[in-house]
Each structure stands twice: as structure tokens, then as C-alpha cells.
XYZ file of C-alpha atoms in Angstrom:
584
model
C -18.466 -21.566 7.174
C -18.010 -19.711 10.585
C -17.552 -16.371 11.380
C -13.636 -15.987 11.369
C -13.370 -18.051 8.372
C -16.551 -15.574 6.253
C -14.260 -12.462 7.741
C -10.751 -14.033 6.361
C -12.743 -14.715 3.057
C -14.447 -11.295 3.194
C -11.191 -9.373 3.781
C -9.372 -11.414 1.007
C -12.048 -10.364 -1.350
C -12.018 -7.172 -0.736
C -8.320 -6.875 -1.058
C -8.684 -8.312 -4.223
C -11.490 -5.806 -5.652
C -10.040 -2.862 -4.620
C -6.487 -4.237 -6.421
C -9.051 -4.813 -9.577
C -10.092 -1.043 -9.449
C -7.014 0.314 -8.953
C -5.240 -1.785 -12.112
C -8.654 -1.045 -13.980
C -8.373 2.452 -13.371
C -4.418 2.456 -14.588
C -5.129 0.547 -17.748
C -7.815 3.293 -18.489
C -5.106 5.800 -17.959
C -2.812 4.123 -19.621
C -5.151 3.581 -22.804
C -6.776 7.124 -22.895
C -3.029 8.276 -22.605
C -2.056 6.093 -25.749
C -5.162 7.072 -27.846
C -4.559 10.857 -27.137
C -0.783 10.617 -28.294
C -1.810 9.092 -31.066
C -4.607 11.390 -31.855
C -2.070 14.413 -30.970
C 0.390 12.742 -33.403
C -2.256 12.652 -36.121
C -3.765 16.076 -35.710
C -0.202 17.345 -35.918
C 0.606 15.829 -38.931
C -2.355 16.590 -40.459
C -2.227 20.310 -39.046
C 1.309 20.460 -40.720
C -0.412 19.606 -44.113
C -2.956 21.619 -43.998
C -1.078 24.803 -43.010
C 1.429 23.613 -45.803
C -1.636 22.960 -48.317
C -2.368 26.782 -47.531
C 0.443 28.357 -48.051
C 1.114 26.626 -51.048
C -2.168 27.888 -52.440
C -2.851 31.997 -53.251
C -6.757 32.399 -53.363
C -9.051 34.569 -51.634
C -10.294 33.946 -48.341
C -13.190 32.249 -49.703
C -11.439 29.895 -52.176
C -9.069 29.062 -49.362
C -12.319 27.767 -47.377
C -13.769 25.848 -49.779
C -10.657 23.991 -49.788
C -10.207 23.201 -46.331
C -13.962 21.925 -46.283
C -12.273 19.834 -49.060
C -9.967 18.545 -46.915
C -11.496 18.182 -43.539
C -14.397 15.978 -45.559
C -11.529 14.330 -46.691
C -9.799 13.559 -43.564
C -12.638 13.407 -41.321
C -11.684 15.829 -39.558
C -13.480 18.839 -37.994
C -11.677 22.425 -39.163
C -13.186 25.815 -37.568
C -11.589 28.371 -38.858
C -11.263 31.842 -37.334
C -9.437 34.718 -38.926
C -6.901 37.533 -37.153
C -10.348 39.271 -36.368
C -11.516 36.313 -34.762
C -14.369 35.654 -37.232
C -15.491 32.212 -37.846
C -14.717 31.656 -41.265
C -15.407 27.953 -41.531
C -16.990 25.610 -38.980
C -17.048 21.613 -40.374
C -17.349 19.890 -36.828
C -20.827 18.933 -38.128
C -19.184 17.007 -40.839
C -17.860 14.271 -37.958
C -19.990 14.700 -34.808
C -23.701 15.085 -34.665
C -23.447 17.841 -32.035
C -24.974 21.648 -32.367
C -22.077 23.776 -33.929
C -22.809 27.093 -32.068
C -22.308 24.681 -28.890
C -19.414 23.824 -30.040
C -18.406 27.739 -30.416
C -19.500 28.149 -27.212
C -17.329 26.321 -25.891
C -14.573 26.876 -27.238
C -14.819 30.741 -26.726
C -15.321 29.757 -22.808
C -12.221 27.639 -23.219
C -9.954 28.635 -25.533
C -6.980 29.930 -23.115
C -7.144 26.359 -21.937
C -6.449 25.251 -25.504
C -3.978 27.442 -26.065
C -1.890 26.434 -23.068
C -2.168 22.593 -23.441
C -1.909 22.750 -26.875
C -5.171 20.263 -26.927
C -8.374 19.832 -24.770
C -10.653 16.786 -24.293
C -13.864 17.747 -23.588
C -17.255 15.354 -23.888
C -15.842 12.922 -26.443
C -14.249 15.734 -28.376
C -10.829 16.690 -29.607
C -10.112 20.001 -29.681
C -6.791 21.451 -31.093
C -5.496 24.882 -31.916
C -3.117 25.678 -34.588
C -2.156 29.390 -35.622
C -1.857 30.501 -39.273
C 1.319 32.258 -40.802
C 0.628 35.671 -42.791
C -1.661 36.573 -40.121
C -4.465 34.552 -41.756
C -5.950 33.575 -38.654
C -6.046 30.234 -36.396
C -7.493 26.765 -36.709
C -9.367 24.822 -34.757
C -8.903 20.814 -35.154
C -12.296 18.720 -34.161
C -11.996 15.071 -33.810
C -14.723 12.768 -32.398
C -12.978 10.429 -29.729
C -16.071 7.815 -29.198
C -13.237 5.158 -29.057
C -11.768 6.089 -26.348
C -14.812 6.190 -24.063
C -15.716 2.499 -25.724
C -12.160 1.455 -24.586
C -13.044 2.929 -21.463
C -16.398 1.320 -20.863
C -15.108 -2.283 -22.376
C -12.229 -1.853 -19.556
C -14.446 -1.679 -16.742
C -16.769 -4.167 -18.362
C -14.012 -6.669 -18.662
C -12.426 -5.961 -15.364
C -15.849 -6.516 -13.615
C -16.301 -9.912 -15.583
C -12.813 -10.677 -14.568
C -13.191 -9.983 -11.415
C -16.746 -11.475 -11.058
C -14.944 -14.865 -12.149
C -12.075 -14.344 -9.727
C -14.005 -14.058 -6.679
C -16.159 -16.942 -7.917
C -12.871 -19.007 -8.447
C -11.720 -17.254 -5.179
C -14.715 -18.939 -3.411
C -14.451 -22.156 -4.971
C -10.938 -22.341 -3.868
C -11.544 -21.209 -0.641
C -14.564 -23.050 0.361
C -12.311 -26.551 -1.193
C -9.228 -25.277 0.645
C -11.151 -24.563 3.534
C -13.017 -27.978 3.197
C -10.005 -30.067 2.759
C -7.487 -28.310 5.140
C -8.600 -25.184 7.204
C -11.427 -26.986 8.569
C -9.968 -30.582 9.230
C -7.103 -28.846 10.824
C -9.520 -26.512 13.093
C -11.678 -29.966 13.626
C -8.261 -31.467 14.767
C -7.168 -28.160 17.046
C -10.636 -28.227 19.073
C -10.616 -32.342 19.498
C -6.884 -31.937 20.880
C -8.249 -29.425 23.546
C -10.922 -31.455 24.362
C -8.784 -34.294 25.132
C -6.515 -32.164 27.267
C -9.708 -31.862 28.949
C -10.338 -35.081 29.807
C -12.762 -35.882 27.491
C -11.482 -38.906 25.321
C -14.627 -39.691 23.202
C -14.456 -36.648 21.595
C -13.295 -37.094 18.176
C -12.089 -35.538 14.541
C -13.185 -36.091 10.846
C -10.746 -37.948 8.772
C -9.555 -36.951 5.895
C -7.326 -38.484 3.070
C -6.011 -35.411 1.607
C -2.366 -35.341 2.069
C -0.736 -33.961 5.671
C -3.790 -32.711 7.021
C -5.356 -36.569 6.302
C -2.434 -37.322 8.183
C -2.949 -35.077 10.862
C -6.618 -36.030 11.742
C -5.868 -39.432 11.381
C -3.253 -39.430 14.141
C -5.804 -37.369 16.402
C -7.886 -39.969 15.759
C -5.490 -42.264 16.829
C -4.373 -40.654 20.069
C -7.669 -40.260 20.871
C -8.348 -43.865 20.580
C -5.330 -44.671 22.783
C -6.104 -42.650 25.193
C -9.832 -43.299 25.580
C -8.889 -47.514 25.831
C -5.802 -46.124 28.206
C -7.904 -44.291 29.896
C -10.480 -47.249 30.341
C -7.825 -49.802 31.654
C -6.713 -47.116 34.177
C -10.490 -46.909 35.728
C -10.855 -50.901 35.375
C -7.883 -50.962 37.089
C -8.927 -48.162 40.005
C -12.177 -50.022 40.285
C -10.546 -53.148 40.862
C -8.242 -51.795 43.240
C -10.940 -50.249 45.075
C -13.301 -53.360 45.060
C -10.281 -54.926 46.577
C -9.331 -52.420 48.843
C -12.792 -51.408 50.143
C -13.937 -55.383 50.126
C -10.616 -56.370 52.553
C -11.581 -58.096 55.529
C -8.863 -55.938 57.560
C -8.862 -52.307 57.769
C -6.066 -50.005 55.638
C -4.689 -46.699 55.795
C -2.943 -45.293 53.259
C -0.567 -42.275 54.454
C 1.515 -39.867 52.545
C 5.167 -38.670 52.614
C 4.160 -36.134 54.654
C 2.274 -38.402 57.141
C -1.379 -37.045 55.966
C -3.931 -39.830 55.822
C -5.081 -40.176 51.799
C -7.077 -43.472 51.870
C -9.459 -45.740 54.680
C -11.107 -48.411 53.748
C -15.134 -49.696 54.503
C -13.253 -52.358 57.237
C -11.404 -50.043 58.754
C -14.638 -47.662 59.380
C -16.557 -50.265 60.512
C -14.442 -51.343 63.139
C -13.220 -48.067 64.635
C -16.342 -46.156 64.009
C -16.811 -43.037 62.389
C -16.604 -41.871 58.359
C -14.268 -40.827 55.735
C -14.046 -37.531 56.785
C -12.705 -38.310 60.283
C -9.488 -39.166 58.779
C -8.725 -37.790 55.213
C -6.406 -34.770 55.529
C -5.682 -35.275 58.976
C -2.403 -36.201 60.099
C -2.126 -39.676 61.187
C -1.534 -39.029 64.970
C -3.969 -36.293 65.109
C -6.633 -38.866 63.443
C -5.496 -42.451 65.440
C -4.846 -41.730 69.224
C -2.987 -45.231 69.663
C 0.347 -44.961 70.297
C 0.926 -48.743 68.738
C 0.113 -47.145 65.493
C 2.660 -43.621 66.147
C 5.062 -46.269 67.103
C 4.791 -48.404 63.688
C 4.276 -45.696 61.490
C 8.172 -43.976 62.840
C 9.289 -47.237 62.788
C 8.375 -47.385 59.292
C 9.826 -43.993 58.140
C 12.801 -44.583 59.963
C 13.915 -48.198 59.195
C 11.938 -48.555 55.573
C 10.840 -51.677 55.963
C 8.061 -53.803 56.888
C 6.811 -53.425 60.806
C 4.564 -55.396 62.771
C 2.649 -54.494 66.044
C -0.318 -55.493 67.998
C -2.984 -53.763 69.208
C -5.507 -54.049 71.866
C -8.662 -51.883 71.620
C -11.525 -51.687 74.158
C -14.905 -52.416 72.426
C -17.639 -52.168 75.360
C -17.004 -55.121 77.525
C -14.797 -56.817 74.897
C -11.663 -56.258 73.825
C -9.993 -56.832 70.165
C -6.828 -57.565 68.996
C -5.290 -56.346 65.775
C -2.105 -57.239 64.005
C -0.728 -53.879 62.137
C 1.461 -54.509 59.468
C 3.428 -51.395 58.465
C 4.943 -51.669 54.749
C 6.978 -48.060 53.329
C 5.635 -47.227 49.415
C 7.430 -46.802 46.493
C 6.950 -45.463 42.752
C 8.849 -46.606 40.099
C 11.843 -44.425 40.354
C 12.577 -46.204 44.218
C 10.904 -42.337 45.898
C 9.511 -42.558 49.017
C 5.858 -42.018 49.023
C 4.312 -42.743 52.227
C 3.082 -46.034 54.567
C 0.269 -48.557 54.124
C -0.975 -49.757 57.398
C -3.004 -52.973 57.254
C -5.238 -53.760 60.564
C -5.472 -57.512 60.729
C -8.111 -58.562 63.274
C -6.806 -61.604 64.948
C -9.496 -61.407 67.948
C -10.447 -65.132 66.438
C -7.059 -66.619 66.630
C -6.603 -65.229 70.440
C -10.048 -67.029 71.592
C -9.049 -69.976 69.501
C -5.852 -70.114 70.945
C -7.462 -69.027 74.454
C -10.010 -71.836 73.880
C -7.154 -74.498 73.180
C -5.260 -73.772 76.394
C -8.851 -73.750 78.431
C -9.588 -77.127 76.383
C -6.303 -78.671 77.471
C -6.132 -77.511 81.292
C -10.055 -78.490 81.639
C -9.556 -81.859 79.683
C -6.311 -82.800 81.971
C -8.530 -81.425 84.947
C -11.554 -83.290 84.137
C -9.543 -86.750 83.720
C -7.076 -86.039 86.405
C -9.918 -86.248 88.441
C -11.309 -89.822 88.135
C -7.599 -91.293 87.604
C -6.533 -89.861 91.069
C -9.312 -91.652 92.521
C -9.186 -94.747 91.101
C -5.406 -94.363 91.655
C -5.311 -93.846 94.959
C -8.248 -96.484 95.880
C -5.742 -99.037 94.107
C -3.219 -98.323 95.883
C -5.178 -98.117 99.164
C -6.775 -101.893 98.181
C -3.117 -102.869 97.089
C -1.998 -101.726 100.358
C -3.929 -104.255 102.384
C -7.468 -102.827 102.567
C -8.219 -105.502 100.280
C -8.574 -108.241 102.823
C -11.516 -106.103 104.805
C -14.652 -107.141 102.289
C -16.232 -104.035 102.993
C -13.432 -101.825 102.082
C -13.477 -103.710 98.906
C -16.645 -103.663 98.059
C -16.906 -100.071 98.936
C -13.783 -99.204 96.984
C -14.240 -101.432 93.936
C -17.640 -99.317 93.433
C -15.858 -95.483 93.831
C -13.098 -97.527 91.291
C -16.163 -98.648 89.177
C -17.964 -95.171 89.210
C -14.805 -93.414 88.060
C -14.306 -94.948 85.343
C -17.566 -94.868 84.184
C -17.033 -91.119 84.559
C -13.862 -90.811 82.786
C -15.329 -93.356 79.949
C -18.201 -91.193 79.325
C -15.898 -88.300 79.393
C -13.641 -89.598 76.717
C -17.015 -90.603 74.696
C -18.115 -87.020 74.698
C -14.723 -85.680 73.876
C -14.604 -88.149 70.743
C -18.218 -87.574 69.906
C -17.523 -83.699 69.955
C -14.238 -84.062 67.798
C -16.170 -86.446 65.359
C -18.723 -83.643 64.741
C -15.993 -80.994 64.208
C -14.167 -82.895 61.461
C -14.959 -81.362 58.324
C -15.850 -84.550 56.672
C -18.398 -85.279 59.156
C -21.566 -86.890 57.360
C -25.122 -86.724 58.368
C -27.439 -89.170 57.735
C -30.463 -87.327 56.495
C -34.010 -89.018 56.457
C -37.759 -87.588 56.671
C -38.676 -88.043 60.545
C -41.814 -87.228 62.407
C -40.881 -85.140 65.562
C -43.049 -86.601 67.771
C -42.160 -89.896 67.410
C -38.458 -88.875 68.298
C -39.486 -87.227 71.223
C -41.355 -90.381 72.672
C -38.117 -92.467 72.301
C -36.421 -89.693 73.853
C -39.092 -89.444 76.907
C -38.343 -93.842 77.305
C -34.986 -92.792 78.353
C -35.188 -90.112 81.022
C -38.545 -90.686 82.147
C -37.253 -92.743 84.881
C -35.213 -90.194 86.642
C -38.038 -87.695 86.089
C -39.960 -89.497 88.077
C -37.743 -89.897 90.964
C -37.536 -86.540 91.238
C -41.482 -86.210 90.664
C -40.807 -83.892 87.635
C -43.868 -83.930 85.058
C -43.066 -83.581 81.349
C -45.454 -82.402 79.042
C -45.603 -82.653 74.969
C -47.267 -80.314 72.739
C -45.560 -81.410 69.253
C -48.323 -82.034 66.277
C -48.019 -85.792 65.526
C -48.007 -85.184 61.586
C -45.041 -82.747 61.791
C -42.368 -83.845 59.751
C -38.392 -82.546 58.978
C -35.211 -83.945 57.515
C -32.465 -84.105 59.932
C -30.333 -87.305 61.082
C -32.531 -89.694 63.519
C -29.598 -90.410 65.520
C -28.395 -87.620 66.418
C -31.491 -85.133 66.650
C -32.075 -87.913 69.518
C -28.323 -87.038 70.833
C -29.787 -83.209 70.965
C -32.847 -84.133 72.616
C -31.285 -86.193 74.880
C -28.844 -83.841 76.191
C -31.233 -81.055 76.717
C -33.634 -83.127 78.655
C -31.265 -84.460 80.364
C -29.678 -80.876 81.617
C -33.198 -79.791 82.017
C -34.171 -83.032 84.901
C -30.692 -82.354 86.013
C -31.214 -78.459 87.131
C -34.735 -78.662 87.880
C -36.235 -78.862 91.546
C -38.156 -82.083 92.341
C -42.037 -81.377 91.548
C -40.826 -79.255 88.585
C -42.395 -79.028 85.272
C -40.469 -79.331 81.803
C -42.778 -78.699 78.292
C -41.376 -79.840 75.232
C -43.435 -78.009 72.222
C -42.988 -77.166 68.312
C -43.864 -74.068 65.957
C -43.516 -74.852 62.563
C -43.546 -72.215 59.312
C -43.195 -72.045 56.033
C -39.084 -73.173 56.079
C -38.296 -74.667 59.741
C -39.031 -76.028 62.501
C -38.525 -74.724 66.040
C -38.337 -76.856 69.293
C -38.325 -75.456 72.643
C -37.858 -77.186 76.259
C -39.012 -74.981 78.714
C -37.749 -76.142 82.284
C -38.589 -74.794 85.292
C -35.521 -75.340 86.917
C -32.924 -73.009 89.207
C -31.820 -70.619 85.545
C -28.974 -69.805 84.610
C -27.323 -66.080 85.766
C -26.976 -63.320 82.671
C -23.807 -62.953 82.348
C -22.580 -66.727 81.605
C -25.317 -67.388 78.841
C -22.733 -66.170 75.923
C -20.072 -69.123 77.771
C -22.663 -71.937 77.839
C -21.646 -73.705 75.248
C -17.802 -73.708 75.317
C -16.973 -76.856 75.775
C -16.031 -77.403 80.198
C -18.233 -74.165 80.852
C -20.127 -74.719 83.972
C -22.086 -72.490 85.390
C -21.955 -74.410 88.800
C -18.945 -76.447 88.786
C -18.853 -78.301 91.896
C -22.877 -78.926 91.155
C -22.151 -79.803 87.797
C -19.369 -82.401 88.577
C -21.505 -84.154 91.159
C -23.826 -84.763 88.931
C -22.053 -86.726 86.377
C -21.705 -83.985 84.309
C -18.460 -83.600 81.737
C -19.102 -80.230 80.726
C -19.434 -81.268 76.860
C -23.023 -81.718 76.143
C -24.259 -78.197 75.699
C -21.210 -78.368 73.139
C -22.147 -81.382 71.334
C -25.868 -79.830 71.097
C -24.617 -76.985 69.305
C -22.509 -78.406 66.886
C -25.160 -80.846 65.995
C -27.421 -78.106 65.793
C -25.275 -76.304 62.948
C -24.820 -79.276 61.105
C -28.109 -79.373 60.663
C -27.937 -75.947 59.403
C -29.796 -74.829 62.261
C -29.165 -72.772 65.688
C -29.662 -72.507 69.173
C -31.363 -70.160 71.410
C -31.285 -69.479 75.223
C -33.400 -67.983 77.376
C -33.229 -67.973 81.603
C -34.587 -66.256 84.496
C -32.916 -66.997 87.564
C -35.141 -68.902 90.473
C -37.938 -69.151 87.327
C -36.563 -71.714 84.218
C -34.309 -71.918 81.125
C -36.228 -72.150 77.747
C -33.832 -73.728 75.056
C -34.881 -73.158 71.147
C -33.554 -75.301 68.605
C -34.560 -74.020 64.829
C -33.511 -76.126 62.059
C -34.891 -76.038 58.470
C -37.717 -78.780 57.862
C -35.801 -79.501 54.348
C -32.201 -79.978 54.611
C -29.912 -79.133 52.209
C -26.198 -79.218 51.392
C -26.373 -75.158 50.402
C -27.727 -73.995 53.396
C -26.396 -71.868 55.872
């Protein structure tokens, strides 16, 4: 039991005893007021007799006395008995109390105006009344013992404490049941309905089964359960919604009505730089500084409907191009509530749609080439140069080298769009390295030597990998070939292996003319050339740095490059030594 609920209890209590004392003392009132009517109604009767019995009789003094002793033995009632000289004649109080007589006469000589006025006096359990004699024979004084009055008295009290011992212990029962089975479940109730207003939707109430308040703590209950698995779906939902939102590959902005920024996501910081705090609360144009973004947020506000813009933004020596779709929000009752702006980088699509035009103009390029030439040689043979055997002979061969040219051309372009297909298979078997670098060295050792160009091989002969035979050779061969191609006669290339715990790396390491900083990103986009005239005449299509990478990354592998200009190129090819379809 708390403190207001002891202090309720206490003040009822108290309430109650002082309502006890007050009816106790009324009914003591009441009862001492009853007994001393009655007694007043019996002394006055009997006073009547006896002042009849003594006029009736005609004795002397002392005759008279004896009588009345008579009679008070008789009625049990005390007589003194004073004459008109105020003499005590006859004193019988001892006859019914077991008090001193001369106190009694004390007393009532200190008293008896007061009996004399009120006609009676009550005075420590006594009964005093006064009664004057005709025929000047003097005045009697009536003693009566009144014990039962102070018994009713006492018994009273007694019986108002014992009631009122056993009301407050029934008061306390009650309380503490009422206070059990409704004060307390409805206080329970009251403090887990505040709690829930703060927030806190575990908090909960004892049931009970006792009527409305049962029905009352059962519907807290209730509420609070609904709102703690409300509650719950609302933060599953947030957190899904955020894991979306902050997992987007494109950057978002939320904006307000009012055009104040509310919500970023991770994409959006990551490409524009900066944090959180850059943005929220700022007003969009105060935040963004590009005007394609002022222009599709108005847009938005003013037409209500979606809006789509690009933007270009400077990134170092790149730039990047974003789509920005603009889309007005809605709640449910159709009110405007601000813009979501969705930055869609699309700097993938413009290279791949960059790299398909380049492809196109360098492919019609590259074979308008060789057809020109063997066209117009045709024509020039057709024309008549065909009867001068040297002519033909000397045109037949340009006609001849051409079309090799443009054959090995349209091999390479094949060969590269057979390794982009996405069903492209490899077929995988355990190879030794070395032994694939000998076949490789059969094939181009011949024009190293014309141009005097020693090759060297440091590759362990027990190193082993996975990878496809056929076209780790194509790699090779490509490489080696670039590498006799762009190195100096009297050159050196060194072909060498590192091997760890999960790949294999393979440099070739030429010491040929390099290749300048700034095209080593462009290298292998397909028709790059560093050189292009150089490139051209040397049978060159442009595709085989290209086809190297792809086959590179089938493998699950990469390449590296490395060039000094006037010093060498060093070309690193890792791929794992155990090939598998999960790798990446």
C-alpha cells in the first residue's frame, strides 16, 4: 500500500473514530439522562410517601425516626434527616453505600444551595435529593447509590471501542480487498497508459477478472499489445525502407513542401562528396549549386508531375552524367508534401554508347581501308594494266595482302564478339606454364630473330594452373607479338612467373619504344592505337590488346600495365591457379 492510498485509509479511519466518540458520548448522555429521570421519578414517588407516611403518623420526634429508618431499610433508600434547626436527626446513607457518613454531611453542607436549586445533585455515584417537611418538621435528604449508571457508562465505551475495533478491522479488510481488486488495478492501468503515451509499448498492466476494472486492464493490455506489434511493423518497415533507400545504386533527395532537404542517401554522398549535415535543413538551392537540379525541382512544383533532366558534373579529369528524375509526393489525403529527386548515373551507358559509335566508325574505317585498295587495284588491272605482267604481279600481291588484312581483321572482330557472348565456354584443363610458353616462343621466334631481339624465360617448369590451353596461348601470343612488334632490333623481352598461395602472375617485360601516360587507361578499347599510322603498317587491327583482356577476365583474372617511355612496357597477367565458376 503506497503513501496516498495509507493517507486515504488513515483519514477514513479517523473520520470514522471520531464519529464513534461522538455517538458514544451521546448514547452516554442519552442513558445517564434516562436513568436520572427515572431515579427522579422514583425518589419523588417515594418522597411523596414518605412525607404522606409522616403526616399520617403523630409521634414524637424520635418515634417518627425510627420509622423512617423503617422505611428507608425498606426501600433501600438513604434518608438524612435534618430538622427546622438544621440538626441531623437521622442519617441511613450507610444503610445503601459503603461511604463515611460525616463525608457525606460534608458534602452536602458545602452543596446544599446546589440541591436546592436543581432539585437533585449527582455527585460520585450518589443521588442526592432534597425534600422539605410540612409543620415545620424539618427537610429530607434522599440518598441513592447510582453504581448503574457508571456500569452503563463504562459498558458503553467498552462496547463502542469493541465496535469500533471490529469496524476498522472490517474497514481494512475492505479496503485493502477493494483496493486490491479495483483501486490498484485501475492505478496499475492509469500509469501503463502514460507510459505508452510515452513511447514505451512493453510496458504493461496486471489483469484482473473482477468485473469492469478486469475489463479495463484487460483492454490496456490489449492496446498495449497492438501497439507494441504496430509499433514493430512500423520500424520493420522504416528499416526496410532505409536498407532500400540507403543501399540504391543512384543518389536521392528527399525535399519538403517548403523546399528544405529532409533525406540523402549513402549514393548520393558518395558521389558528390561531403556528409549528412551538408544538406539536411538546408534549402535545396542553397545545398546543390546546379542549376539542372533548381530547374527540375520548379518544374516539379509547378507542373506536379514527373521531370527528367541531365546532368553533367566535372569529377577531376572526368566528367559524369546523371539522369534526375523529379517525382511530386503525396499523403493519403492527395496534399502536397514535397519532391523526391533520384540521381541516376548513366556515365556507363554514355561510354557504351560512345564506345559503339567509335566501334562502328573504326570498324568501317579499318575495312574501308583494304576494300579501297583492292578495289581500286581491280579496277586498275580491269582497266588494262593487266596485260603488263609486272603490273600484275605487283598488283595481284597489294590485292593478296589486303585481304589477308581485312580477313584477319574480321577474325579478330569475330574472335572478340565470341568472347563477349555470355554463353561463352572455356575449356578448363591443368597446364604447365612453361610448356605453353615454349609453343608460344615456336611461333614468333622467327621474327625475333630478324630483328635480333633475344627472349628470355624464367617460368619454373613444375608450375601448374587451370585455364583453357587454347586460348592462354591466344594471350601469350598477342602480347609477344605486340612486344617484337614495338621493340627496337637488338632488344630484349623476359617472360617470367611469381606464383602464391591462390594465382599465378605472368609478366613480359619488353624493352621496346613504351607507351606515353596518358593513353594507358585507352589501351585496351578495342581500335585504340597509340601510334596509328605505325600500328596500321604493321599489320596491326587494333583488337588484340582487346581480345587479351577479355580472355584475361574469363579466366577470372586481370591485366596490368606498366611503361616508361624510350625504356619498355611490362604487361602482368594474374589469374587464379584453380579456376572456378564462383570467382570473380
Amino acid at each position: 500500500m503506497n503513501k496516498s492510498s495509507s493517507r486515504t485509509f488513515m483519514i477514513y479511519a479517523i473520520l470514522i473514530v471520531v464519529s464513534m466518540v461522538i455517538i458514544g458520548f451521546l448514547l452516554v448522555q442519552i442513558t445517564k439522562k434516562f436513568t436520572l429521570d427515572a431515579v427522579d421519578e422514583r425518589v419523588s414517588a417515594e418522597s411523596e410517601y414518605i412525607g404522606q407516611f409522616l403526616d399520617d403518623i403523630e409521634q414524637a420526634e424520635g418515634n417518627k425516626a425510627n420509622q423512617l429508618k423503617t422505611v428507608s431499610n425498606q426501600l433501600k433508600l438513604g434518608i438524612l434527616w435534618f430538622n427546622h434547626e438544621q440538626e441531623l436527626v437521622l442519617n441511613t446513607a450507610g444503610q445503601v453505600t459503603d461511604k463515611n457518613p460525616s463525608e457525606i454531611i460534608q458534602f452536602l453542607q458545602g452543596n446544599m444551595p446546589d440541591i436546592e436549586n436543581e432539585d437533585h445533585l449527582l455527585h460520585d455515584g450518589l443521588y442526592y435529593s432534597k425534600k422539605s417537611l410540612d409543620n415545620n418538621e424539618g427537610t429530607l435528604i434522599f440518598v441513592l447509590p447510582l453504581k448503574s449508571v457508571s456500569g452503563i457508562t463504562a459498558n458503553i465505551w467498552l462496547l463502542i471501542g469493541v465496535v469500533l475495533f471490529m469496524i476498522l478491522i472490517i474497514i481494512f479488510i475492505i479496503g485493502y480487498h477493494f483496493m486490491d481488486k479495483y483501486v490498484r488495478p485501475v492505478r496499475s492501468a492509469s500509469h501503463v497508459a502514460y507510459q505508452l503515451a510515452e513511447g514505451n509499448y512493453n510496458a504493461r498492466t496486471y489483469e484482473t477478472q473482477y468485473g469492469e476494472t478486469g475489463k479495463l486492464t484487460n483492454s490496456i493490455n490489449l492496446l498495449a499489445r497492438n501497439l507494441y506489434e504496430m509499433n514493430l511493423q512500423r520500424e520493420i518497415q522504416n528499416d526496410r525502407l532505409m536498407a532500400v533507400v540507403e543501399n540504391m545504386d543512384s543518389g536521392l533527395i528527399l525535399i519538403n513542401e517548403k523546399g528544405y532537404i529532409q533525406l540523402v542517401n549513402r549514393s548520393f554522398l558518395n558521389t558528390f562528396k561531403g556528409d549528412s549535415a551538408s544538406y539536411l535543413g538546408y534549402l535545396y538551392y542553397e545545398a546543390l549549386s546546379y542549376h539542372q537540379v533548381h530547374d527540375t525541382v520548379r518544374d516539379v512544383f509547378m507542373f506536379e508531375e514527373n521531370i527528367q533532366k541531365t546532368l553533367v558534373v566535372p569529377f577531376d579529369i572526368e566528367r559524369r552524367f546523371f539522369m534526375i528524375s523529379g517525382a511530386p509526393i503525396f499523403n493519403h489525403q492527395k496534399r502536397w508534401k514535397g519532391v523526391v529527386l533520384v540521381f541516376h548515373d548513366i556515365t556507363d551507358l554514355k561510354r557504351l554508347e560512345e564506345m559503339r559509335k567509335d566501334f562502328v566508325a573504326n570498324v568501317s574505317h579499318e575495312l574501308k581501308t583494304p576494300i579501297t585498295s583492292i578495289r581500286g587495284f581491280a579496277e586498275t588491272l580491269l582497266g588494262g594494266a593487266r596485260e603488263d605482267p609486272e603490273v600484275r604481279e605487283k598488283f595481284l600481291s597489294i590485292i593478296h595482302k589486303e585481304s589477308g588484312r581485312l580477313q584477319v581483321l574480321i577474325s579478330d572482330l569475330l574472335e572478340l564478339s565470341k568472347l563477349e557472348k555470355e554463353d561463352f565456354q572455356l575449356n578448363i584443363e591443368r597446364i604447365k606454364l612453361k610448356s605453353l610458353i615454349d609453343d608460344v616462343l615456336s611461333l614468333v621466334r622467327h621474327s625475333a630473330e630478324e630483328k635480333q631481339i633475344e627472349i628470355k624465360v624464367d617460368v619454373s617448369p613444375s608450375l601448374k594452373l587451370e585455364a583453357d590451353a587454347t586460348r592462354f596461348t591466344q594471350l601469350l601470343l598477342n602480347l609477344l607479338s605486340n612486344a617484337i612488334h614495338y621493340t627496337p632490333e637488338d632488344g630484349q623481352i623476359d617472360i617470367g612467373a611469381e606464383e602464391n598461395r591462390d594465382e599465378v602472375q605472368v609478366n613480359i617485360k619488353d624493352t621496346g619504344i613504351g607507351i606515353p601516360q596518358e593513353h594507358l587507361p585507352r589501351i585496351f578499347e578495342r581500335f585504340y592505337r597509340v601510334d596509328k599510322a605505325r600500328s596500321r603498317n604493321s599489320g596491326g587491327t587494333g583488337l588484340g590488346l582487346a581480345i587479351v583482356k577479355h580472355i584475361a577476365e574469363a579466366h577470372h583474372g586481370k591485366i596490368e600495365v606498366e611503361s616508361t617511355m624510350n625504356e619498355g612496357t611490362i604487361f602482368s597477367v594474374r589469374i587464379p591457379k584453380k579456376f572456378t565458376e564462383s570467382s570473380s
